[in-house]
């Protein structure tokens, strides 16, 4: 369950971006909102194709940490650089972070789960994407209506920080304990 909760908080910012990008973009002067969405989706495609292997190479905890840090930086860019260039920079950073979240968090969701139960583990994990889609837009809508877009982006960044804390404090120790011990290789001349 915890990797799913990590995912829920991790995708908060991107779901919020998708919900409010057109309204926020118009407010700060983005002339072509379609181009903003294209930049984000194109970035996801490129990062997945070129760096989708990163979680396998450096491990899902390190890759997930990097993904969440990118997400946090993106929310700060979106909150404080309220110009079209800031919207594009934030969208691209946010897309980079999102691109690495799934390949990082899926192995964590199935770690230590018997083969016969992996389908159920994946169904539970992916349910958090559905819950996020149902909850995040309305919640951030209340923040936007009551405060501002800036507050919504900052709140999303705080949710990514919660995700990072859960990843590092709860998921990482379990992941490390589930991995087989390795012996260092000593090369002799």
CSV table of C-alpha atoms in Angstrom, one decimal:
chain,number,residue,atom,x,y,z
A,1,UNK,CA,0.0,0.0,0.0
A,2,UNK,CA,2.8,2.5,0.9
A,3,UNK,CA,4.2,2.6,-2.7
A,4,UNK,CA,0.7,3.5,-3.9
A,5,UNK,CA,0.4,6.3,-1.3
A,6,UNK,CA,3.9,7.5,-2.4
A,7,UNK,CA,2.5,7.6,-6.0
A,8,UNK,CA,-0.7,9.4,-5.0
A,9,UNK,CA,1.3,12.2,-3.4
A,10,UNK,CA,3.9,12.1,-6.2
A,11,UNK,CA,1.5,12.7,-9.0
A,12,UNK,CA,-0.4,15.5,-7.2
A,13,UNK,CA,1.5,18.2,-9.0
A,14,UNK,CA,1.1,16.8,-12.5
A,15,UNK,CA,-2.6,16.1,-12.1
A,16,UNK,CA,-3.0,19.7,-10.8
A,17,UNK,CA,-1.0,20.9,-13.8
A,18,UNK,CA,-3.3,19.0,-16.2
A,19,UNK,CA,-6.3,20.4,-14.5
A,20,UNK,CA,-5.4,24.0,-14.4
A,21,UNK,CA,-2.7,24.6,-17.1
A,22,UNK,CA,-5.1,26.2,-19.6
A,23,UNK,CA,-6.6,28.6,-17.0
A,24,UNK,CA,-3.3,29.4,-15.4
A,25,UNK,CA,-1.6,29.7,-18.8
A,26,UNK,CA,-4.1,32.2,-20.0
A,27,UNK,CA,-3.8,34.2,-16.8
A,28,UNK,CA,0.0,34.6,-17.2
A,29,UNK,CA,-0.1,35.2,-20.9
A,30,UNK,CA,0.7,31.8,-22.6
A,31,UNK,CA,-0.5,32.4,-26.1
A,32,UNK,CA,-0.7,28.7,-27.2
A,33,UNK,CA,-1.9,26.4,-24.4
A,34,UNK,CA,-1.8,23.4,-26.8
A,35,UNK,CA,2.0,24.0,-27.1
A,36,UNK,CA,2.3,23.9,-23.3
A,37,UNK,CA,0.6,20.5,-23.2
A,38,UNK,CA,2.7,19.3,-26.2
A,39,UNK,CA,5.9,20.3,-24.4
A,40,UNK,CA,4.8,18.3,-21.3
A,41,UNK,CA,3.7,15.2,-23.2
A,42,UNK,CA,6.6,15.3,-25.6
A,43,UNK,CA,9.0,15.5,-22.6
A,44,UNK,CA,7.3,12.5,-21.1
A,45,UNK,CA,7.8,10.5,-24.3
A,46,UNK,CA,11.4,11.5,-24.7
A,47,UNK,CA,12.4,10.9,-21.1
A,48,UNK,CA,10.7,7.5,-21.0
A,49,UNK,CA,12.4,6.5,-24.3
A,50,UNK,CA,15.9,7.8,-23.3
A,51,UNK,CA,15.9,7.4,-19.6
A,52,UNK,CA,13.3,4.8,-18.8
A,53,UNK,CA,16.1,2.4,-17.8
A,54,UNK,CA,17.4,4.7,-15.1
A,55,UNK,CA,15.5,3.1,-12.2
A,56,UNK,CA,17.0,-0.3,-13.2
A,57,UNK,CA,20.5,1.2,-13.4
A,58,UNK,CA,20.6,3.2,-10.2
A,59,UNK,CA,17.8,1.6,-8.3
A,60,UNK,CA,14.2,2.6,-7.8
A,61,UNK,CA,14.8,4.5,-4.5
A,62,UNK,CA,17.4,6.8,-6.0
A,63,UNK,CA,15.5,7.3,-9.3
A,64,UNK,CA,12.3,7.9,-7.4
A,65,UNK,CA,14.1,10.4,-5.2
A,66,UNK,CA,15.3,12.3,-8.3
A,67,UNK,CA,11.9,12.2,-9.8
A,68,UNK,CA,10.3,13.7,-6.8
A,69,UNK,CA,13.0,16.3,-6.4
A,70,UNK,CA,12.3,17.3,-10.1
A,71,UNK,CA,8.6,17.5,-9.2
A,72,UNK,CA,9.3,19.8,-6.2
A,73,UNK,CA,11.5,22.1,-8.2
A,74,UNK,CA,8.9,22.2,-11.0
A,75,UNK,CA,6.2,23.3,-8.6
A,76,UNK,CA,8.5,26.1,-7.3
A,77,UNK,CA,9.1,27.2,-10.9
A,78,UNK,CA,5.4,27.2,-11.6
A,79,UNK,CA,4.6,29.1,-8.4
A,80,UNK,CA,7.2,31.8,-8.6
A,81,UNK,CA,8.0,32.3,-12.3
A,82,UNK,CA,4.6,33.5,-13.4
A,83,UNK,CA,5.4,34.1,-17.0
A,84,UNK,CA,5.0,32.0,-20.2
A,85,UNK,CA,8.6,30.9,-20.0
A,86,UNK,CA,8.1,29.8,-16.4
A,87,UNK,CA,5.1,27.8,-17.4
A,88,UNK,CA,7.0,26.0,-20.1
A,89,UNK,CA,10.0,25.4,-17.8
A,90,UNK,CA,7.8,24.1,-15.0
A,91,UNK,CA,5.8,21.9,-17.4
A,92,UNK,CA,9.0,20.3,-18.8
A,93,UNK,CA,10.5,19.8,-15.3
A,94,UNK,CA,7.2,18.4,-14.0
A,95,UNK,CA,7.0,16.0,-17.0
A,96,UNK,CA,10.6,14.8,-16.4
A,97,UNK,CA,9.7,14.0,-12.8
A,98,UNK,CA,6.5,12.2,-13.7
A,99,UNK,CA,8.3,10.2,-16.4
A,100,UNK,CA,10.5,8.6,-13.8
A,101,UNK,CA,8.0,8.0,-11.1
A,102,UNK,CA,6.2,5.0,-12.5
A,103,UNK,CA,9.3,3.1,-13.5
A,104,UNK,CA,10.7,3.8,-10.1
A,105,UNK,CA,7.7,3.0,-8.0
A,106,UNK,CA,6.3,-0.1,-9.8
A,107,UNK,CA,9.2,-2.3,-8.7
A,108,UNK,CA,8.7,-1.1,-5.1
A,109,UNK,CA,5.0,-2.1,-5.3
A,110,UNK,CA,5.8,-5.7,-6.2
A,111,UNK,CA,8.9,-6.2,-4.2
A,112,UNK,CA,8.6,-9.3,-2.0
A,113,UNK,CA,5.2,-10.1,-3.3
A,114,UNK,CA,4.7,-13.7,-4.4
A,115,UNK,CA,4.3,-14.2,-8.1
A,116,UNK,CA,0.6,-15.4,-7.6
A,117,UNK,CA,-0.2,-12.1,-5.9
A,118,UNK,CA,1.6,-9.6,-8.2
A,119,UNK,CA,-1.5,-8.9,-10.2
A,120,UNK,CA,-3.4,-7.9,-7.1
A,121,UNK,CA,-0.4,-5.8,-5.9
A,122,UNK,CA,-0.3,-4.0,-9.2
A,123,UNK,CA,-4.1,-3.4,-9.2
A,124,UNK,CA,-3.8,-1.9,-5.7
A,125,UNK,CA,-0.9,0.2,-6.8
A,126,UNK,CA,-2.6,1.6,-9.9
A,127,UNK,CA,-5.8,2.3,-8.0
A,128,UNK,CA,-3.9,5.2,-6.4
A,129,UNK,CA,-3.6,6.8,-9.9
A,130,UNK,CA,-7.4,6.6,-10.2
A,131,UNK,CA,-7.9,8.0,-6.7
A,132,UNK,CA,-5.5,10.8,-7.4
A,133,UNK,CA,-7.4,11.6,-10.6
A,134,UNK,CA,-10.6,11.8,-8.7
A,135,UNK,CA,-9.4,13.8,-5.7
A,136,UNK,CA,-6.6,16.1,-6.7
A,137,UNK,CA,-8.5,18.3,-9.2
A,138,UNK,CA,-11.3,19.2,-6.9
A,139,UNK,CA,-9.0,19.7,-3.9
A,140,UNK,CA,-6.7,22.0,-5.8
A,141,UNK,CA,-9.7,23.8,-7.3
A,142,UNK,CA,-10.7,24.7,-3.8
A,143,UNK,CA,-7.2,26.1,-3.2
A,144,UNK,CA,-7.2,28.1,-6.5
A,145,UNK,CA,-10.7,29.5,-5.8
A,146,UNK,CA,-9.9,30.4,-2.2
A,147,UNK,CA,-6.3,31.5,-2.5
A,148,UNK,CA,-4.4,31.4,-5.9
A,149,UNK,CA,-2.7,29.2,-8.5
A,150,UNK,CA,0.5,29.9,-6.7
A,151,UNK,CA,-0.8,28.4,-3.5
A,152,UNK,CA,-2.1,25.3,-5.4
A,153,UNK,CA,1.4,24.8,-6.9
A,154,UNK,CA,3.1,25.2,-3.6
A,155,UNK,CA,0.6,22.8,-2.0
A,156,UNK,CA,1.4,20.3,-4.8
A,157,UNK,CA,5.1,20.7,-4.0
A,158,UNK,CA,4.4,20.0,-0.4
A,159,UNK,CA,2.6,16.8,-1.4
A,160,UNK,CA,5.6,15.8,-3.4
A,161,UNK,CA,7.7,16.4,-0.3
A,162,UNK,CA,5.4,14.1,1.6
A,163,UNK,CA,5.9,11.5,-1.1
A,164,UNK,CA,9.6,11.9,-0.8
A,165,UNK,CA,9.5,11.5,3.0
A,166,UNK,CA,7.4,8.4,2.7
A,167,UNK,CA,9.7,7.0,0.0
A,168,UNK,CA,12.8,7.5,2.0
A,169,UNK,CA,11.5,6.7,5.5
A,170,UNK,CA,9.1,3.9,4.9
A,171,UNK,CA,9.6,2.3,1.5
A,172,UNK,CA,13.4,2.5,1.2
A,173,UNK,CA,14.1,0.3,4.3
A,174,UNK,CA,11.6,-2.3,3.2
A,175,UNK,CA,13.1,-2.3,-0.3
A,176,UNK,CA,16.6,-2.7,0.9
A,177,UNK,CA,15.6,-5.5,3.2
A,178,UNK,CA,14.0,-7.4,0.3
A,179,UNK,CA,17.1,-7.2,-1.9
A,180,UNK,CA,19.5,-10.1,-1.9
A,181,UNK,CA,22.8,-9.4,-0.2
A,182,UNK,CA,25.7,-8.8,-2.6
A,183,UNK,CA,29.3,-9.4,-2.1
A,184,UNK,CA,31.8,-6.7,-3.3
A,185,UNK,CA,33.9,-7.8,-6.2
A,186,UNK,CA,37.6,-7.5,-5.5
A,187,UNK,CA,39.8,-7.2,-8.6
A,188,UNK,CA,43.4,-8.4,-8.2
A,189,UNK,CA,46.1,-7.3,-10.5
